mmCIF file of C-alpha atoms and ligand atoms in Angstrom:
data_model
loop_
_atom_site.group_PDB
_atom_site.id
_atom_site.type_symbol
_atom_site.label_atom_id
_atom_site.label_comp_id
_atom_site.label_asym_id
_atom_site.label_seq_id
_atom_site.Cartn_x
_atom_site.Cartn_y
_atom_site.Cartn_z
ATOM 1 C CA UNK A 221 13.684 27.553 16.255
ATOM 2 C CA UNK A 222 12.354 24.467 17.407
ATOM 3 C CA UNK A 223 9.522 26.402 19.877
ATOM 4 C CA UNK A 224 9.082 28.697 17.260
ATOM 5 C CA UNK A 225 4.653 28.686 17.282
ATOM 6 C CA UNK A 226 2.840 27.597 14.382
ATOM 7 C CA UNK A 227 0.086 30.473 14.461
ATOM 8 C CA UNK A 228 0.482 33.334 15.636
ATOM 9 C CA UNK A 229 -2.618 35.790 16.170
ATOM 10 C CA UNK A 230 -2.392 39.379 16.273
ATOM 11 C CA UNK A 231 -4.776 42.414 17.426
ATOM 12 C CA UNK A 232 -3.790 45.341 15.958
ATOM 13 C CA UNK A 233 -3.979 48.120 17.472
ATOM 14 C CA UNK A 234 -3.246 51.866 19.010
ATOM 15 C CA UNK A 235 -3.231 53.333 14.890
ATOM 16 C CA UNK A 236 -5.871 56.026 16.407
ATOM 17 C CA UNK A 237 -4.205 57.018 19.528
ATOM 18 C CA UNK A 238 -0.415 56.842 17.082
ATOM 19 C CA UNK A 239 -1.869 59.599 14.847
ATOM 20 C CA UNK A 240 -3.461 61.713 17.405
ATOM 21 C CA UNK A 241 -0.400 61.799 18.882
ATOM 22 C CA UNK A 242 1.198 63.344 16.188
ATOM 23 C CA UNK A 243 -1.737 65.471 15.470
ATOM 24 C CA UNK A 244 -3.145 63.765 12.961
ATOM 25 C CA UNK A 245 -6.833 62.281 11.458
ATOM 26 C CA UNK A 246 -6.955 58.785 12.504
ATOM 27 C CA UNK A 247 -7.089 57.701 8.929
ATOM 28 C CA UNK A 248 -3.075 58.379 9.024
ATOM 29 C CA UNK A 249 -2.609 55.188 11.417
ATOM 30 C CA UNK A 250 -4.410 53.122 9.666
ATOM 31 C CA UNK A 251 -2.019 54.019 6.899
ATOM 32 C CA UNK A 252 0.807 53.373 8.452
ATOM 33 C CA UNK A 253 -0.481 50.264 10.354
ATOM 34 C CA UNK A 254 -0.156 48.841 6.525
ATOM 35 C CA UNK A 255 3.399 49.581 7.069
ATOM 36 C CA UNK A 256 3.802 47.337 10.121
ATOM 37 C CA UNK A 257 1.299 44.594 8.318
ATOM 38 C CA UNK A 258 4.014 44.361 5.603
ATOM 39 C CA UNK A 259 6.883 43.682 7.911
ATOM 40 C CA UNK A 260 5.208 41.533 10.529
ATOM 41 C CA UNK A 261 4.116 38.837 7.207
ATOM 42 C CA UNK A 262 7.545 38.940 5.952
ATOM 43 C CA UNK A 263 9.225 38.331 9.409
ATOM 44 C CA UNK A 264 6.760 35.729 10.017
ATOM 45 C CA UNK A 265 7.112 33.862 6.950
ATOM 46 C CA UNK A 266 10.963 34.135 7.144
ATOM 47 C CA UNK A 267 11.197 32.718 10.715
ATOM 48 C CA UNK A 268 8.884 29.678 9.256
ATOM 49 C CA UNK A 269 5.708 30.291 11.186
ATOM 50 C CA UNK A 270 2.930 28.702 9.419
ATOM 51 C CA UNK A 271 -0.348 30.993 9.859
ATOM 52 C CA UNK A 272 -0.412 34.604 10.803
ATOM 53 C CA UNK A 273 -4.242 35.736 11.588
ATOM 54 C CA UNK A 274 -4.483 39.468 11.843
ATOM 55 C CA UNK A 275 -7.553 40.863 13.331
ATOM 56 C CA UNK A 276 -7.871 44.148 10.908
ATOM 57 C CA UNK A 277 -11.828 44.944 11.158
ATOM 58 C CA UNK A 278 -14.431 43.662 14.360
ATOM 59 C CA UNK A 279 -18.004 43.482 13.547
ATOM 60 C CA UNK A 280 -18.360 46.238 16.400
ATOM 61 C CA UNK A 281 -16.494 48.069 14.319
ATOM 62 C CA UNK A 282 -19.226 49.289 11.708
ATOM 63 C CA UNK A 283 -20.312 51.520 15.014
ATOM 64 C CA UNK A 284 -17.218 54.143 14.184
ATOM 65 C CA UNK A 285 -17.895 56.940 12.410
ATOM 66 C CA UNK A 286 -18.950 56.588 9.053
ATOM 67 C CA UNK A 287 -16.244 58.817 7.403
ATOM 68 C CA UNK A 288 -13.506 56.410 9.374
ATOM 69 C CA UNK A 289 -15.331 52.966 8.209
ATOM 70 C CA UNK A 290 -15.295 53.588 4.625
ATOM 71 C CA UNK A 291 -11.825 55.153 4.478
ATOM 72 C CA UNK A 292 -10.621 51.602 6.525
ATOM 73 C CA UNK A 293 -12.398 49.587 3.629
ATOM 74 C CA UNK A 294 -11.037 51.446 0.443
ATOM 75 C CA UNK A 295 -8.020 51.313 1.981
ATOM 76 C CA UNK A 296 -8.382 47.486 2.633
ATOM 77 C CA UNK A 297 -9.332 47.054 -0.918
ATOM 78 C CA UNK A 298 -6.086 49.385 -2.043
ATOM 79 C CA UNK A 299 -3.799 47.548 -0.028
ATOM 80 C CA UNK A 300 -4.843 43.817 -0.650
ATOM 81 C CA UNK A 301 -4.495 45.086 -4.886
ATOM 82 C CA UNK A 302 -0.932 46.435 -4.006
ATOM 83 C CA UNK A 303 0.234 44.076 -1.831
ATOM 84 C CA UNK A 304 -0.416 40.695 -3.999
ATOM 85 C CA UNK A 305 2.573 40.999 -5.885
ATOM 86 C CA UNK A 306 4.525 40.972 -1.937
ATOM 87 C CA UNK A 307 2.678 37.937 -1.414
ATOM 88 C CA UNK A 308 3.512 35.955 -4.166
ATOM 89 C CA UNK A 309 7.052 37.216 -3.936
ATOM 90 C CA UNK A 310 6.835 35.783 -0.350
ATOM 91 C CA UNK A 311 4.941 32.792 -1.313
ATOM 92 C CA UNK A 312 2.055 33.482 1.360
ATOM 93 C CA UNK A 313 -1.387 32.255 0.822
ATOM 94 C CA UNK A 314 -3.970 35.164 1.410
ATOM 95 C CA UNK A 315 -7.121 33.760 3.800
ATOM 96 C CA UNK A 316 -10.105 35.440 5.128
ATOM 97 C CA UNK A 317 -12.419 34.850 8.267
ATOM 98 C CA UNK A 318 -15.272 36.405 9.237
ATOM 99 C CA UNK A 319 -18.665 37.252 8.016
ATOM 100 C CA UNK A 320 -17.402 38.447 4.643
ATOM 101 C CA UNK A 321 -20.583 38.628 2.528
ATOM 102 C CA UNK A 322 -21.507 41.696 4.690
ATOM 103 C CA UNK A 323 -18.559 43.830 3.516
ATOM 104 C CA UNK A 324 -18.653 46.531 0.691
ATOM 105 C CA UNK A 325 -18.950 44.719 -3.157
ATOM 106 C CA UNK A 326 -15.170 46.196 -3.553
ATOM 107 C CA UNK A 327 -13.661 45.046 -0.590
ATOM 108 C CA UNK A 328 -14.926 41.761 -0.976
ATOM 109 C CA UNK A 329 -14.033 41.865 -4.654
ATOM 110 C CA UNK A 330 -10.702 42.804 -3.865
ATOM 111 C CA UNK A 331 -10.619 40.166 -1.052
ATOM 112 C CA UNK A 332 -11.345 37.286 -3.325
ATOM 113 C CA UNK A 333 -9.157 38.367 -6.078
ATOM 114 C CA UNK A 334 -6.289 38.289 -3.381
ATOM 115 C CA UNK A 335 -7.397 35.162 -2.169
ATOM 116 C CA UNK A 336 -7.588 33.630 -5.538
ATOM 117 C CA UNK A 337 -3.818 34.691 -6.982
ATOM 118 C CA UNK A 338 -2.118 33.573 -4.428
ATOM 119 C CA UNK A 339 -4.466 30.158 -3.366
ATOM 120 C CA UNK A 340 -1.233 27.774 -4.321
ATOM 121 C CA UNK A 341 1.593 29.643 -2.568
ATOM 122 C CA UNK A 342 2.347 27.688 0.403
ATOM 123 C CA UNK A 343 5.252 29.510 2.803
ATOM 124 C CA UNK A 344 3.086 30.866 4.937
ATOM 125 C CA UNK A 345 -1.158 31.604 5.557
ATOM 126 C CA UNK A 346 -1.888 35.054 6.263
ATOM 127 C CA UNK A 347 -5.695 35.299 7.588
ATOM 128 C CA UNK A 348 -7.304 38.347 7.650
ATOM 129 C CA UNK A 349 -9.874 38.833 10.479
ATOM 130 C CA UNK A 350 -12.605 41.232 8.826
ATOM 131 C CA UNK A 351 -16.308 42.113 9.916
ATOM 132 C CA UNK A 352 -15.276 39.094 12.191
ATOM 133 C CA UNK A 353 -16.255 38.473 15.929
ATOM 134 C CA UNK A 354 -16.160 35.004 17.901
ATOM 135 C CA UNK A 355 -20.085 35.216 19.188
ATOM 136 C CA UNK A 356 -20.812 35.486 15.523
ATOM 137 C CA UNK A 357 -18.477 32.877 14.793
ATOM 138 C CA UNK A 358 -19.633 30.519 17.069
ATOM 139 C CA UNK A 359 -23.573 31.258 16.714
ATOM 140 C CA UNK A 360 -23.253 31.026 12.889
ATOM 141 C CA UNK A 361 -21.651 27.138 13.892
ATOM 142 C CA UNK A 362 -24.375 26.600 16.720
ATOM 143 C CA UNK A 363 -26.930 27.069 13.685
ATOM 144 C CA UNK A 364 -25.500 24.837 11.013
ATOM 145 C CA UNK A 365 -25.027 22.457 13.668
ATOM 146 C CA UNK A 366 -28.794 22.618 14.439
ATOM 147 C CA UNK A 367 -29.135 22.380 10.384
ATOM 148 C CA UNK A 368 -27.143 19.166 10.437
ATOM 149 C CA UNK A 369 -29.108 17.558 13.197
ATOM 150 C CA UNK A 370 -31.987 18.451 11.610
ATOM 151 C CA UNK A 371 -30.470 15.896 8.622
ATOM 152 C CA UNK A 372 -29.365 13.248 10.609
ATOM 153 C CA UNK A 373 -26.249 14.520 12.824
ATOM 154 C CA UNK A 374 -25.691 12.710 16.376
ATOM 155 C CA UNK A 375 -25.342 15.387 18.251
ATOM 156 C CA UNK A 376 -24.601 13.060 21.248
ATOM 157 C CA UNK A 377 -21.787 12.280 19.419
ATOM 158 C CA UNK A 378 -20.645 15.486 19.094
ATOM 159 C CA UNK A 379 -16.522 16.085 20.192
ATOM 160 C CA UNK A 380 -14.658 19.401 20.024
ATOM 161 C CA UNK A 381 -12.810 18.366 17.445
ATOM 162 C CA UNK A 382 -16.160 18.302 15.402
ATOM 163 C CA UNK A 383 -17.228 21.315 16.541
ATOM 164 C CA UNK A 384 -14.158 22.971 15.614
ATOM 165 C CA UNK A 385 -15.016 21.712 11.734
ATOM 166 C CA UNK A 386 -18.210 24.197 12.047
ATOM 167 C CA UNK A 387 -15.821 27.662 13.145
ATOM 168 C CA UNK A 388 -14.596 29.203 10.294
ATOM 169 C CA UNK A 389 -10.928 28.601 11.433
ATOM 170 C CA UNK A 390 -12.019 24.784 11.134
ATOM 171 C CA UNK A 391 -8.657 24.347 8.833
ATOM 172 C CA UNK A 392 -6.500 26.314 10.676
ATOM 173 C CA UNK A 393 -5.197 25.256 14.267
ATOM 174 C CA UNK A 394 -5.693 27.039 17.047
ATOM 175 C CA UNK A 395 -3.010 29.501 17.959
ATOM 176 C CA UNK A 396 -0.112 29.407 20.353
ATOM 177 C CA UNK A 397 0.465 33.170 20.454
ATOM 178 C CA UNK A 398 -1.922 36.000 20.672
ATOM 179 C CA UNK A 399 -0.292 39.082 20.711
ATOM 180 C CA UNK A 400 -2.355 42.621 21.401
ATOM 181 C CA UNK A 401 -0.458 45.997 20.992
ATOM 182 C CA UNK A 402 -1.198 49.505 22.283
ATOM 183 C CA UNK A 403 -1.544 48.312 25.937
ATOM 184 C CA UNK A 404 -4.987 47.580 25.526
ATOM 185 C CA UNK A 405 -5.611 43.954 27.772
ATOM 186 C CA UNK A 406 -8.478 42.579 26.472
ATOM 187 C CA UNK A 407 -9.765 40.061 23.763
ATOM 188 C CA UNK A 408 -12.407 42.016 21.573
ATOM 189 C CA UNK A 409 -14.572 39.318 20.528
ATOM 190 C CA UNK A 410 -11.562 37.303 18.870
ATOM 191 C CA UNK A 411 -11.013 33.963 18.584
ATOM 192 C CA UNK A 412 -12.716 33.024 21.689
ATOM 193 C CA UNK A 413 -13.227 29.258 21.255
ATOM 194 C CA UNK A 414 -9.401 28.924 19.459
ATOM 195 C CA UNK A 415 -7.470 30.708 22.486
ATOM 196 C CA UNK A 416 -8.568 28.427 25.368
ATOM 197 C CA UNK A 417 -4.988 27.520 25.532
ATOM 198 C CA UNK A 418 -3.231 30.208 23.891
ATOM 199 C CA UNK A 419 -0.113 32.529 25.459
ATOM 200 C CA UNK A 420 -1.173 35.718 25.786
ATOM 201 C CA UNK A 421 1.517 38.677 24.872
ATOM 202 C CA UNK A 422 0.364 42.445 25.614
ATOM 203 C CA UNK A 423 3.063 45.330 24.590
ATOM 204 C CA UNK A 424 2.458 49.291 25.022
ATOM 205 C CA UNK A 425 4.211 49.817 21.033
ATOM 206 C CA UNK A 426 1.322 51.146 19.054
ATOM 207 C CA UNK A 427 0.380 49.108 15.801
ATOM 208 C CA UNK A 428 2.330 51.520 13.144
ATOM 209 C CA UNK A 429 5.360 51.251 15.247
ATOM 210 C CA UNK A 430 5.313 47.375 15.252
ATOM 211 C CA UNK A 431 8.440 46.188 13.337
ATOM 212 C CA UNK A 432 10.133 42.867 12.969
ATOM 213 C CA UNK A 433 12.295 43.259 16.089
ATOM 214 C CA UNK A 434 9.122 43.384 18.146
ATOM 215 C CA UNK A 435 8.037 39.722 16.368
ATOM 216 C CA UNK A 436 10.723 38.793 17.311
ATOM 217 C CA UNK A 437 10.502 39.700 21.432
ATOM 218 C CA UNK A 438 6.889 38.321 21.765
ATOM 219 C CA UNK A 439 7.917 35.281 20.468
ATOM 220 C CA UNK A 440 11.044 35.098 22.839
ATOM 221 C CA UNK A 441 8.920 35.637 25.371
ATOM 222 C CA UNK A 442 6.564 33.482 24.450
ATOM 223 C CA UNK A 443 9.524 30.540 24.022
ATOM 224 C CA UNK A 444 10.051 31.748 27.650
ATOM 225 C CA UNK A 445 7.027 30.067 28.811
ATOM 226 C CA UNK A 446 6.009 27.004 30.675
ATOM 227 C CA UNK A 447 2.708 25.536 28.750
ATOM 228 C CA UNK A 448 1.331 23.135 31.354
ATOM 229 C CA UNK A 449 -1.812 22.339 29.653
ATOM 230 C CA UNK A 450 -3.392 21.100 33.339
ATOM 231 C CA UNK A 451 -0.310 19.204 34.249
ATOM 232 C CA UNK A 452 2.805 20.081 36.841
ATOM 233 C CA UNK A 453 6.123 20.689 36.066
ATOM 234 C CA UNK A 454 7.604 17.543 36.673
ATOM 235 C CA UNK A 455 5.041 15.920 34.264
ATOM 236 C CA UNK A 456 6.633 18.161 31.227
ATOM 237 C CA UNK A 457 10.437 16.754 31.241
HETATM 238 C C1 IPE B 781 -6.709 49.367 15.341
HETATM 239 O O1 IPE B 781 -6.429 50.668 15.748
HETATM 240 C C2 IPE B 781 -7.310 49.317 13.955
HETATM 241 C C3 IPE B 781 -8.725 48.921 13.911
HETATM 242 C C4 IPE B 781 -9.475 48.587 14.927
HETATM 243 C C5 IPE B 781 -9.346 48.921 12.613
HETATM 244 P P1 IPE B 781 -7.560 51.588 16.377
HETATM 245 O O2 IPE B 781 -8.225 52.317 15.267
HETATM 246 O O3 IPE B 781 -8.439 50.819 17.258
HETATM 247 O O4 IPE B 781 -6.683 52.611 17.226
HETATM 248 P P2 IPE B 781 -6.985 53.132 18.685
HETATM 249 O O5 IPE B 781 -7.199 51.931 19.553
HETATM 250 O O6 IPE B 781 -8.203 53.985 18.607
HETATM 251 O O7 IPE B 781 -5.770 53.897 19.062
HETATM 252 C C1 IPE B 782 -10.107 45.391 18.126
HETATM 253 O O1 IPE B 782 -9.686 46.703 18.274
HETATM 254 C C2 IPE B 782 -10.442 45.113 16.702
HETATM 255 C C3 IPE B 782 -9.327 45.194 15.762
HETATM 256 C C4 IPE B 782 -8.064 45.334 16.050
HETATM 257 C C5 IPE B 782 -9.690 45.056 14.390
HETATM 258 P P1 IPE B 782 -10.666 47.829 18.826
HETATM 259 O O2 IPE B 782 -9.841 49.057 18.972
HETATM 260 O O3 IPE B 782 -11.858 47.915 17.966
HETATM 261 O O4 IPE B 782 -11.069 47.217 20.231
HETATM 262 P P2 IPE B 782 -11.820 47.873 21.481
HETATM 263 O O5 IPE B 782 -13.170 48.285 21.017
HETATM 264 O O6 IPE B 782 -11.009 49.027 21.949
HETATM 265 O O7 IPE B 782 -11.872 46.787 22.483
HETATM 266 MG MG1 MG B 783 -8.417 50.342 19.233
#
């Protein structure tokens, strides 16, 4: 318990390739992956891990088909509405990232509502990565920056640790543990700048299969780990 990471990042998904599978729309993953969202909060909070971020909707993602995009956003906005009363049970604090003002008036509706209720609960953070990507992340703090300088800011002066206050993770810290299921290896756009250091887990279990158990191995493994941060071995004892 006492390696146990603070954040913990997560890409989901495989729902797609889970319901073709079984013969069905694609739609029917996505449903279930609300399943495995459920479980995967509650585990987390339980175990005392202190932000979950959960990458749910890319900003390359508008390029699916139409028919799949809006489904994906009413059922966002259904299952932030139903699942409030599970966060405040759980005493999570709802979060977003990304560049939010570009999603549908109900999903963002819903989104802020969530955000609002459950703004003093303080188990856990759950972050929901929507129309989010790290370029845009990190191009939307490259121009404020400029803004800034423009009224005054050093930017000689500037340190990582300000340049982290201009991300839209700037009050969450970076994460120790990225996990990616489906057996997909690759980042996606996410998180880019907050990773530099983070352990990377891949597993083959699609997204609506994910339960608590499987929390539980990618952390093992994860505890598993030598984080050398640039050093040796001998340098960690
Ligand atoms: C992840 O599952 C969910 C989202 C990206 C919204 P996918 O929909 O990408 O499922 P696959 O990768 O096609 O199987
Ligand atoms: C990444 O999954 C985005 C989310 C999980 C929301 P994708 O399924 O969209 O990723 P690629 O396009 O296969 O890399
Ligand atoms: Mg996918």
């Amino acid at each position: 318990m006492n390696r146990l990471p603070k954040h913990i990042a997560i890409i989901m998904d495989g729902n797609g390739r889970w319901a073709k599978k079984q013969n069905q729309p694609r739609v029917f993953g996505h449903k279930n992956g609300v399943k495995s969202v459920r479980e995967v909060s509650e585990a987390a909070a339980e175990l005392g891990v202190e932000y979950l971020t959960l990458y749910a909707f890319s900003t390359e993602n508008w390029s699916r088909p139409k028919l799949e995009v809006s489904a994906l956003m009413s059922l966002l906005v259904e299952t932030i509405r139903k699942e409030v009363s599970t966060l405040m049970e759980n005493n999570i604090r709802l979060k977003a990232i990304g560049d939010l003002g570009k999603l549908p008036d109900r999903t963002l509706e819903a989104l802020r509502e969530g955000i609002e209720i459950t703004q003093n609960n303080s188990r856990m953070t759950l972050i929901l990565a929507l129309n989010y990507s790290a370029r845009w992340e990190i191009l939307a703090a490259a121009k404020k920056l400029h803004w800034d300088a423009t009224k005054g800011l050093d930017t000689e002066k500037l340190t990582e640790e300000i340049f982290s206050q201009y991300l839209t993770t700037h009050d969450i810290p970076d994460p120790e543990l990225l996990v990616r299921t489906s057996g997909e290896q690759r980042i996606s756009n996410f998180l880019l700048w907050q990773i530099a250091y983070t352990e990377l887990y891949f597993t083959e279990t699609f997204w609506p299969d994910f339960r608590k158990k499987d929390l539980y191995e990618a952390i093992i493994n994860f505890q598993n780990r030598e984080r050398r941060f640039g050093k040796i071995s001998e340098q960690l004892a």
